[in-house]
Amino acid sequence: MTIPDAIIFDLDGTLIHSAPDLQAAANVALAALDRAPLDLETTISFIGNGVEKLVERALKATGAFNDNLQADALALFLQSYEQNMTTLTRPYPGVVACLESLRAAGVPLGVCTNKPTEPARRICAELGLTQYFDVIVGAEPNVVKKPDPAPLLGCISDLGATPDNSIYVGDSGVDFQTARNAAVPFWLFSGGYLNGKALDVLAADCFSDWTKADFLNR
């Protein structure tokens, strides 16, 4: 058994299925701007680079826009999302049991996400996940986001771990690139919001069912 120094997780599409609430908030913003709604599949394809990019992609998919309209759309999205962060969002089946087993084994755990920090922490709290994590790192205005390695490396440092004996768990090409940029081993949750790359390109270590995830017997 090789126990890692730390395991860090992406949030949306990795630990939680949050796309329905993100879709709802995006569609509230689009409706206020007299634009067509997004379906769930399209919304999922827009997730991964932060809410600003999600809103930008939603506008591009539904018509022309300028900076002022984009700012208005983002404000409408955030207002709606703040009121409904966990209305439809739930942890994936098996996530809680997996986190409990890792904590029981004494593995330091963290979250590194492109979701803004306060919403990330609030969602974890409302879903009963906060107790499992020593560090939750989210995105902040004017600070680099994934796939820049800085957020992940900062999370690992805060956990008192080293990159080469930590694991980053994610569901997308953004997460894979982040891990590679940080020289951190990567595990792919293939049951999430995979965007941009085929599974065989992303990682040799992958799993599609949290009930079968086995980080302690790599």
Coordinates of N, CA and C in Angstrom, one line a residue:
M1 N 0.8 -1.2 0.0 CA 0.0 0.0 0.0 C 0.9 1.2 0.0
T2 N 0.6 2.2 -0.9 CA 1.4 3.4 -1.0 C 0.4 4.5 -0.7
I3 N 0.5 5.2 0.5 CA -0.4 6.2 0.9 C 0.1 7.5 0.4
P4 N -0.6 8.3 -0.4 CA -0.1 9.6 -0.9 C 0.0 10.6 0.2
D5 N 0.8 11.6 0.0 CA 0.9 12.7 0.9 C -0.4 13.5 1.1
A6 N -1.1 13.6 -0.1 CA -2.4 14.3 -0.1 C -3.1 13.9 -1.3
I7 N -4.5 14.1 -1.3 CA -5.3 13.9 -2.5 C -6.1 15.2 -2.6
I8 N -6.1 15.8 -3.8 CA -6.8 17.0 -4.1 C -7.8 16.8 -5.2
F9 N -9.0 17.3 -5.0 CA -10.1 17.0 -5.9 C -10.6 18.3 -6.6
D10 N -10.9 18.2 -7.9 CA -11.7 19.2 -8.5 C -13.1 19.1 -7.9
L11 N -14.0 20.1 -8.1 CA -15.3 20.0 -7.5 C -16.4 19.7 -8.5
D12 N -16.7 20.6 -9.4 CA -17.8 20.4 -10.4 C -17.5 19.3 -11.3
G13 N -18.3 18.3 -11.4 CA -18.1 17.2 -12.4 C -17.2 16.1 -11.8
T14 N -16.6 16.3 -10.7 CA -15.7 15.4 -10.0 C -16.4 14.8 -8.8
L15 N -16.5 15.7 -7.8 CA -17.2 15.3 -6.5 C -18.7 15.5 -6.6
I16 N -19.1 16.5 -7.3 CA -20.6 16.9 -7.3 C -21.1 17.0 -8.8
H17 N -22.3 16.7 -8.9 CA -23.1 16.9 -10.2 C -23.8 18.2 -10.0
S18 N -23.2 19.3 -10.5 CA -23.7 20.7 -10.3 C -24.3 21.3 -11.5
A19 N -24.2 20.6 -12.6 CA -24.6 21.2 -13.9 C -26.0 21.6 -13.9
P20 N -27.0 20.9 -13.3 CA -28.4 21.4 -13.4 C -28.6 22.8 -12.8
D21 N -27.9 23.0 -11.6 CA -28.0 24.4 -11.0 C -27.3 25.4 -11.9
L22 N -26.2 25.1 -12.5 CA -25.5 26.0 -13.4 C -26.3 26.3 -14.6
Q23 N -26.9 25.3 -15.1 CA -27.8 25.5 -16.3 C -29.0 26.4 -15.9
A24 N -29.6 26.2 -14.8 CA -30.7 27.0 -14.4 C -30.3 28.5 -14.2
A25 N -29.2 28.7 -13.6 CA -28.7 30.1 -13.5 C -28.4 30.7 -14.8
A26 N -27.7 30.0 -15.7 CA -27.4 30.5 -17.0 C -28.7 30.8 -17.8
N27 N -29.7 30.0 -17.6 CA -31.0 30.2 -18.4 C -31.8 31.4 -17.8
V28 N -31.6 31.7 -16.5 CA -32.3 32.8 -15.9 C -31.6 34.1 -16.5
A29 N -30.3 34.1 -16.6 CA -29.6 35.2 -17.2 C -30.0 35.4 -18.7
L30 N -30.0 34.3 -19.4 CA -30.3 34.4 -20.9 C -31.8 34.8 -21.1
A31 N -32.7 34.3 -20.3 CA -34.1 34.8 -20.4 C -34.2 36.3 -20.2
A32 N -33.5 36.8 -19.2 CA -33.6 38.2 -18.9 C -33.1 39.1 -20.1
L33 N -32.2 38.4 -20.9 CA -31.7 39.1 -22.1 C -32.4 38.7 -23.4
D34 N -33.5 38.1 -23.2 CA -34.3 37.6 -24.4 C -33.6 36.7 -25.3
R35 N -32.8 35.7 -24.7 CA -32.1 34.8 -25.4 C -32.6 33.4 -25.2
A36 N -32.3 32.5 -26.1 CA -32.7 31.1 -26.0 C -32.0 30.4 -24.9
P37 N -32.7 29.4 -24.2 CA -32.0 28.7 -23.1 C -31.0 27.7 -23.6
L38 N -30.2 27.2 -22.7 CA -29.2 26.2 -23.0 C -29.8 24.8 -22.5
D39 N -29.5 23.8 -23.2 CA -29.8 22.4 -22.7 C -28.7 22.0 -21.8
L40 N -28.9 20.9 -21.0 CA -28.0 20.4 -20.1 C -26.7 20.0 -20.7
E41 N -26.7 19.3 -21.8 CA -25.5 18.8 -22.5 C -24.6 20.0 -22.9
T42 N -25.2 21.1 -23.4 CA -24.5 22.2 -23.8 C -23.9 22.9 -22.6
T43 N -24.7 23.0 -21.6 CA -24.1 23.7 -20.3 C -22.9 22.9 -19.8
I44 N -23.0 21.6 -19.8 CA -21.9 20.8 -19.3 C -20.6 21.0 -20.2
S45 N -20.8 21.2 -21.5 CA -19.6 21.5 -22.3 C -19.0 22.8 -22.1
F46 N -19.7 23.7 -21.4 CA -19.2 25.1 -21.1 C -18.5 25.1 -19.7
I47 N -18.6 24.1 -18.9 CA -18.0 24.1 -17.6 C -16.5 23.7 -17.6
G48 N -15.8 24.4 -16.7 CA -14.4 24.0 -16.5 C -13.4 25.1 -16.4
N49 N -13.7 26.3 -16.9 CA -12.8 27.4 -16.8 C -13.3 28.6 -15.9
G50 N -14.3 28.3 -15.1 CA -14.8 29.3 -14.2 C -16.1 29.9 -14.8
V51 N -16.9 30.6 -13.9 CA -18.2 31.0 -14.2 C -18.1 32.1 -15.3
E52 N -17.1 32.9 -15.3 CA -17.0 34.0 -16.3 C -16.9 33.4 -17.7
K53 N -16.2 32.3 -17.8 CA -16.1 31.7 -19.1 C -17.4 31.0 -19.5
L54 N -18.0 30.4 -18.5 CA -19.3 29.7 -18.8 C -20.3 30.8 -19.3
V55 N -20.4 31.9 -18.7 CA -21.3 32.9 -19.2 C -20.9 33.4 -20.5
E56 N -19.6 33.6 -20.8 CA -19.2 34.1 -22.1 C -19.6 33.1 -23.2
R57 N -19.4 31.8 -22.9 CA -19.7 30.8 -23.8 C -21.2 30.7 -24.1
A58 N -22.0 30.9 -23.0 CA -23.5 30.9 -23.2 C -23.9 32.1 -24.1
L59 N -23.3 33.2 -23.9 CA -23.6 34.4 -24.8 C -23.2 34.1 -26.2
K60 N -22.0 33.5 -26.4 CA -21.6 33.2 -27.8 C -22.5 32.2 -28.5
A61 N -23.1 31.3 -27.7 CA -23.9 30.3 -28.3 C -25.3 30.8 -28.6
T62 N -25.6 32.0 -28.1 CA -27.0 32.5 -28.3 C -27.1 33.9 -29.0
G63 N -25.9 34.4 -29.5 CA -26.0 35.6 -30.2 C -24.7 36.5 -30.0
A64 N -24.8 37.7 -30.5 CA -23.7 38.6 -30.4 C -23.7 39.3 -29.0
F65 N -22.6 39.8 -28.6 CA -22.6 40.5 -27.3 C -21.3 41.4 -27.2
N66 N -21.4 42.3 -26.3 CA -20.2 43.2 -26.0 C -19.9 43.1 -24.5
D67 N -18.9 43.9 -24.1 CA -18.4 43.8 -22.7 C -19.5 44.1 -21.7
N68 N -20.3 45.2 -22.0 CA -21.4 45.6 -21.1 C -22.4 44.5 -21.0
L69 N -22.8 43.9 -22.1 CA -23.8 42.8 -22.0 C -23.3 41.6 -21.2
Q70 N -22.0 41.3 -21.4 CA -21.4 40.2 -20.7 C -21.4 40.5 -19.2
A71 N -21.1 41.7 -18.8 CA -21.1 42.0 -17.4 C -22.5 41.9 -16.8
D72 N -23.5 42.4 -17.6 CA -24.9 42.2 -17.1 C -25.2 40.8 -17.0
A73 N -24.9 39.9 -18.0 CA -25.2 38.5 -17.9 C -24.5 37.8 -16.8
L74 N -23.3 38.2 -16.5 CA -22.6 37.6 -15.4 C -23.3 37.9 -14.0
A75 N -23.7 39.2 -13.9 CA -24.3 39.6 -12.7 C -25.7 38.9 -12.5
L76 N -26.4 38.7 -13.6 CA -27.7 38.0 -13.5 C -27.5 36.5 -13.1
F77 N -26.4 35.9 -13.7 CA -26.1 34.6 -13.5 C -25.8 34.4 -12.0
L78 N -24.9 35.2 -11.5 CA -24.4 35.1 -10.1 C -25.5 35.3 -9.1
Q79 N -26.4 36.3 -9.4 CA -27.5 36.5 -8.5 C -28.4 35.3 -8.4
S80 N -28.7 34.7 -9.5 CA -29.6 33.5 -9.5 C -28.9 32.3 -8.9
Y81 N -27.6 32.1 -9.2 CA -26.9 31.0 -8.7 C -26.7 31.0 -7.2
E82 N -26.5 32.2 -6.7 CA -26.3 32.4 -5.3 C -27.5 31.9 -4.5
Q83 N -28.6 32.0 -5.1 CA -29.9 31.6 -4.4 C -30.2 30.1 -4.6
N84 N -29.5 29.4 -5.5 CA -29.8 28.0 -5.8 C -28.6 27.2 -6.1
M85 N -27.6 27.3 -5.2 CA -26.3 26.6 -5.4 C -26.5 25.1 -5.2
T86 N -27.4 24.7 -4.3 CA -27.5 23.3 -4.0 C -29.0 22.8 -4.2
T87 N -29.7 23.5 -5.0 CA -31.1 23.1 -5.2 C -31.2 21.8 -5.9
L88 N -30.4 21.6 -6.9 CA -30.3 20.4 -7.7 C -29.0 19.6 -7.6
T89 N -28.0 20.3 -7.0 CA -26.6 19.8 -7.0 C -26.5 18.7 -5.9
R90 N -25.8 17.6 -6.2 CA -25.6 16.5 -5.2 C -24.3 15.9 -5.4
P91 N -23.7 15.3 -4.4 CA -22.4 14.5 -4.6 C -22.7 13.3 -5.4
Y92 N -21.8 12.9 -6.2 CA -22.0 11.7 -7.0 C -22.1 10.5 -6.0
P93 N -22.8 9.5 -6.4 CA -22.9 8.3 -5.5 C -21.6 7.7 -5.2
G94 N -21.3 7.4 -4.0 CA -20.1 6.8 -3.6 C -19.0 7.8 -3.1
V95 N -19.2 9.1 -3.4 CA -18.2 10.1 -3.0 C -18.0 10.2 -1.5
V96 N -19.1 10.3 -0.8 CA -19.0 10.4 0.7 C -18.3 9.2 1.3
A97 N -18.7 8.0 0.9 CA -18.0 6.8 1.4 C -16.5 6.8 1.1
C98 N -16.2 7.2 -0.1 CA -14.8 7.3 -0.5 C -14.0 8.3 0.4
L99 N -14.6 9.5 0.6 CA -13.9 10.5 1.4 C -13.8 10.0 2.8
E100 N -14.8 9.4 3.3 CA -14.7 8.8 4.7 C -13.6 7.8 4.9
S101 N -13.4 7.0 3.9 CA -12.3 6.0 4.0 C -11.0 6.6 3.9
L102 N -10.8 7.7 3.1 CA -9.6 8.4 3.0 C -9.2 9.1 4.3
R103 N -10.2 9.7 4.9 CA -10.0 10.4 6.1 C -9.6 9.4 7.2
A104 N -10.3 8.3 7.2 CA -10.0 7.2 8.2 C -8.6 6.7 8.1
A105 N -8.0 6.8 6.8 CA -6.7 6.3 6.6 C -5.7 7.4 6.9
G106 N -6.1 8.6 7.2 CA -5.3 9.7 7.6 C -4.7 10.5 6.4
V107 N -5.3 10.4 5.3 CA -4.8 11.1 4.1 C -5.4 12.6 4.1
P108 N -4.5 13.6 4.1 CA -5.0 15.0 4.0 C -5.7 15.2 2.6
L109 N -6.8 15.9 2.7 CA -7.6 16.1 1.5 C -7.9 17.5 1.2
G110 N -7.9 17.9 0.0 CA -8.2 19.3 -0.4 C -9.1 19.3 -1.7
V111 N -9.6 20.5 -1.9 CA -10.3 20.8 -3.2 C -9.6 22.0 -3.9
C112 N -9.4 21.8 -5.2 CA -8.9 22.9 -6.0 C -9.8 23.0 -7.2
T113 N -10.5 24.1 -7.3 CA -11.6 24.3 -8.3 C -11.5 25.7 -8.9
N114 N -12.0 25.8 -10.1 CA -12.2 27.1 -10.8 C -13.5 27.8 -10.4
K115 N -14.3 27.2 -9.5 CA -15.4 27.9 -9.0 C -14.9 28.9 -8.0
P116 N -15.6 30.1 -7.9 CA -15.1 31.1 -6.9 C -15.1 30.5 -5.5
T117 N -14.2 30.9 -4.6 CA -13.9 30.3 -3.4 C -15.1 30.3 -2.5
E118 N -15.8 31.4 -2.3 CA -16.9 31.4 -1.4 C -18.1 30.5 -1.8
P119 N -18.5 30.5 -3.0 CA -19.5 29.5 -3.4 C -19.0 28.0 -3.3
A120 N -17.7 27.8 -3.6 CA -17.2 26.4 -3.4 C -17.3 26.0 -1.9
R121 N -16.9 26.9 -1.0 CA -17.0 26.5 0.4 C -18.4 26.4 0.9
R122 N -19.3 27.2 0.4 CA -20.7 27.2 0.8 C -21.3 25.9 0.3
I123 N -21.1 25.5 -0.9 CA -21.6 24.3 -1.5 C -21.1 23.1 -0.7
C124 N -19.9 23.0 -0.4 CA -19.3 21.9 0.4 C -20.0 21.9 1.8
A125 N -20.2 23.0 2.4 CA -20.9 23.1 3.7 C -22.3 22.6 3.6
E126 N -23.1 23.0 2.6 CA -24.5 22.7 2.5 C -24.7 21.2 2.1
L127 N -23.7 20.6 1.4 CA -23.8 19.2 1.1 C -23.1 18.3 2.1
G128 N -22.6 18.9 3.2 CA -22.0 18.1 4.2 C -20.6 17.5 3.9
L129 N -19.9 18.2 3.0 CA -18.6 17.7 2.6 C -17.4 18.4 3.2
T130 N -17.7 19.6 3.8 CA -16.6 20.4 4.4 C -15.7 19.6 5.4
Q131 N -16.3 18.8 6.2 CA -15.6 18.0 7.2 C -14.5 17.2 6.7
Y132 N -14.5 16.8 5.4 CA -13.5 15.9 4.9 C -12.3 16.7 4.4
F133 N -12.4 18.0 4.2 CA -11.3 18.7 3.6 C -10.5 19.6 4.5
D134 N -9.2 19.6 4.4 CA -8.4 20.5 5.2 C -8.2 21.8 4.5
V135 N -8.3 21.8 3.2 CA -8.1 23.1 2.4 C -9.1 23.1 1.2
I136 N -9.7 24.2 1.0 CA -10.6 24.4 -0.2 C -10.1 25.6 -0.9
V137 N -9.5 25.4 -2.1 CA -9.0 26.5 -2.9 C -9.9 26.8 -4.1
G138 N -10.4 28.0 -4.2 CA -11.3 28.4 -5.3 C -10.6 29.5 -6.1
A139 N -11.4 30.0 -7.1 CA -10.9 31.1 -8.0 C -11.2 32.4 -7.4
E140 N -10.3 33.4 -7.6 CA -10.5 34.8 -7.2 C -10.3 35.7 -8.3
P141 N -11.0 36.9 -8.3 CA -10.8 37.8 -9.4 C -9.3 38.2 -9.6
N142 N -8.9 38.3 -10.8 CA -7.5 38.8 -11.1 C -6.4 37.8 -10.6
V143 N -6.8 36.6 -10.3 CA -5.8 35.6 -9.9 C -5.9 34.5 -10.9
V144 N -4.7 33.9 -11.2 CA -4.7 32.8 -12.2 C -5.6 31.7 -11.8
K145 N -6.2 31.0 -12.8 CA -7.1 29.9 -12.7 C -6.4 28.6 -13.3
K146 N -6.9 27.5 -13.0 CA -6.5 26.3 -13.7 C -6.8 26.5 -15.2
P147 N -5.9 26.0 -16.1 CA -4.8 25.0 -15.9 C -3.5 25.6 -15.5
D148 N -3.4 26.9 -15.1 CA -2.2 27.4 -14.5 C -2.0 26.5 -13.2
P149 N -0.7 26.1 -13.0 CA -0.5 25.2 -11.8 C -0.5 25.8 -10.5
A150 N -0.5 27.1 -10.4 CA -0.4 27.8 -9.1 C -1.5 27.4 -8.1
P151 N -2.8 27.4 -8.5 CA -3.8 27.0 -7.4 C -3.6 25.6 -6.9
L152 N -3.2 24.7 -7.7 CA -3.0 23.3 -7.3 C -1.8 23.2 -6.4
L153 N -0.7 23.8 -6.8 CA 0.5 23.8 -6.1 C 0.4 24.5 -4.7
G154 N -0.4 25.6 -4.7 CA -0.7 26.3 -3.4 C -1.5 25.4 -2.5
C155 N -2.5 24.7 -3.0 CA -3.3 23.7 -2.2 C -2.4 22.6 -1.6
I156 N -1.5 22.1 -2.5 CA -0.6 21.0 -2.0 C 0.3 21.5 -0.9
S157 N 0.8 22.7 -1.1 CA 1.7 23.3 -0.1 C 0.9 23.5 1.2
D158 N -0.3 24.0 1.2 CA -1.1 24.3 2.4 C -1.4 23.0 3.1
L159 N -1.4 21.9 2.4 CA -1.7 20.6 3.0 C -0.4 19.9 3.5
G160 N 0.7 20.6 3.4 CA 2.0 20.1 3.9 C 2.5 18.9 3.1
A161 N 2.1 18.9 1.8 CA 2.5 17.7 0.9 C 3.4 18.1 -0.1
T162 N 3.9 17.2 -0.9 CA 4.8 17.4 -2.1 C 4.1 17.0 -3.4
P163 N 4.4 17.7 -4.4 CA 3.7 17.4 -5.7 C 3.8 16.0 -6.2
D164 N 5.0 15.4 -6.1 CA 5.3 14.1 -6.7 C 4.6 13.0 -5.9
N165 N 4.2 13.2 -4.7 CA 3.5 12.2 -3.9 C 2.1 12.6 -3.5
S166 N 1.6 13.5 -4.3 CA 0.2 13.8 -4.2 C -0.6 13.3 -5.4
I167 N -1.9 13.4 -5.3 CA -2.8 13.0 -6.5 C -3.8 14.1 -6.7
Y168 N -3.9 14.5 -7.9 CA -5.0 15.4 -8.3 C -6.1 14.6 -9.0
V169 N -7.3 14.7 -8.6 CA -8.5 14.0 -9.2 C -9.4 15.0 -9.9
G170 N -9.6 14.8 -11.2 CA -10.5 15.7 -11.9 C -11.2 14.9 -13.0
D171 N -12.0 15.7 -13.8 CA -12.9 15.1 -14.8 C -12.7 15.6 -16.2
S172 N -11.7 16.5 -16.4 CA -11.7 17.2 -17.6 C -10.3 17.4 -18.1
G173 N -10.2 17.9 -19.4 CA -8.9 18.3 -19.9 C -8.2 19.4 -19.2
V174 N -9.0 20.3 -18.6 CA -8.5 21.4 -17.8 C -7.8 20.8 -16.6
D175 N -8.4 19.9 -16.0 CA -7.8 19.3 -14.8 C -6.6 18.5 -15.1
F176 N -6.6 17.7 -16.2 CA -5.4 17.0 -16.6 C -4.3 17.9 -16.9
Q177 N -4.5 19.0 -17.6 CA -3.5 20.0 -18.0 C -2.9 20.6 -16.7
T178 N -3.8 20.9 -15.7 CA -3.4 21.5 -14.5 C -2.4 20.6 -13.8
A179 N -2.8 19.3 -13.7 CA -1.9 18.3 -13.0 C -0.6 18.2 -13.7
R180 N -0.6 18.2 -15.1 CA 0.6 18.1 -15.8 C 1.5 19.3 -15.7
N181 N 0.9 20.5 -15.7 CA 1.7 21.7 -15.5 C 2.3 21.8 -14.1
A182 N 1.7 21.1 -13.1 CA 2.2 21.1 -11.8 C 3.1 19.9 -11.5
A183 N 3.2 19.0 -12.4 CA 4.0 17.8 -12.3 C 3.4 16.9 -11.1
V184 N 2.1 16.8 -11.1 CA 1.4 16.1 -10.1 C 0.7 14.9 -10.7
P185 N 0.8 13.7 -10.2 CA 0.0 12.5 -10.7 C -1.5 12.8 -10.8
F186 N -2.1 12.3 -11.8 CA -3.5 12.7 -12.1 C -4.4 11.4 -12.2
W187 N -5.5 11.4 -11.6 CA -6.5 10.4 -11.7 C -7.8 11.0 -12.3
L188 N -8.3 10.4 -13.3 CA -9.5 10.9 -14.1 C -10.8 10.2 -13.6
F189 N -11.7 11.0 -13.2 CA -13.1 10.5 -13.0 C -13.8 10.7 -14.3
S190 N -14.0 9.6 -15.0 CA -14.6 9.6 -16.3 C -16.1 9.7 -16.3
G191 N -16.7 9.7 -15.2 CA -18.2 9.8 -15.1 C -18.6 11.2 -15.0
G192 N -17.7 12.2 -15.1 CA -18.1 13.6 -14.9 C -18.3 14.4 -16.2
Y193 N -17.7 15.5 -16.3 CA -18.0 16.5 -17.4 C -16.8 16.5 -18.4
L194 N -16.3 15.4 -18.8 CA -15.1 15.3 -19.6 C -15.2 16.2 -20.8
N195 N -14.2 17.1 -20.9 CA -14.2 18.1 -22.0 C -12.8 18.1 -22.6
G196 N -12.8 18.1 -23.9 CA -11.6 18.4 -24.7 C -10.7 17.3 -25.1
K197 N -10.6 16.2 -24.4 CA -9.6 15.2 -24.7 C -10.2 13.8 -24.5
A198 N -9.7 12.8 -25.3 CA -10.2 11.5 -25.1 C -9.6 10.9 -23.8
L199 N -10.3 9.9 -23.3 CA -9.8 9.2 -22.1 C -8.4 8.7 -22.1
D200 N -8.1 8.0 -23.2 CA -6.8 7.4 -23.3 C -5.7 8.4 -23.4
V201 N -6.0 9.6 -23.8 CA -5.0 10.7 -23.8 C -4.8 11.3 -22.5
L202 N -5.9 11.4 -21.7 CA -5.9 12.1 -20.4 C -5.0 11.4 -19.4
A203 N -5.2 10.1 -19.2 CA -4.5 9.5 -18.0 C -4.6 8.0 -18.1
A204 N -3.6 7.3 -17.6 CA -3.7 5.9 -17.5 C -4.5 5.5 -16.3
D205 N -4.6 6.3 -15.3 CA -5.4 6.0 -14.1 C -6.7 6.7 -14.2
C206 N -7.7 5.9 -14.4 CA -9.1 6.5 -14.5 C -10.1 5.6 -13.8
F207 N -11.2 6.1 -13.4 CA -12.3 5.3 -12.9 C -13.6 6.0 -13.2
S208 N -14.7 5.3 -13.3 CA -16.0 5.9 -13.7 C -17.0 5.7 -12.6
D209 N -16.6 5.0 -11.5 CA -17.6 4.7 -10.4 C -16.9 5.0 -9.1
W210 N -17.4 6.0 -8.3 CA -16.8 6.3 -7.1 C -16.8 5.1 -6.1
T211 N -17.7 4.2 -6.2 CA -17.8 3.1 -5.3 C -16.6 2.2 -5.5
K212 N -15.9 2.3 -6.6 CA -14.8 1.4 -7.0 C -13.5 2.2 -7.0
A213 N -13.5 3.5 -6.6 CA -12.2 4.2 -6.6 C -11.4 3.7 -5.5
D214 N -10.1 3.5 -5.8 CA -9.2 2.9 -4.8 C -7.8 3.6 -4.8
F215 N -7.7 4.7 -4.1 CA -6.5 5.5 -4.1 C -5.4 5.0 -3.2
L216 N -5.8 4.1 -2.3 CA -4.8 3.6 -1.4 C -4.1 2.4 -1.8
N217 N -4.5 1.8 -2.9 CA -3.8 0.6 -3.4 C -3.5 0.8 -4.9
R218 N -2.7 1.8 -5.1 CA -2.3 2.2 -6.5 C -1.4 1.2 -7.1

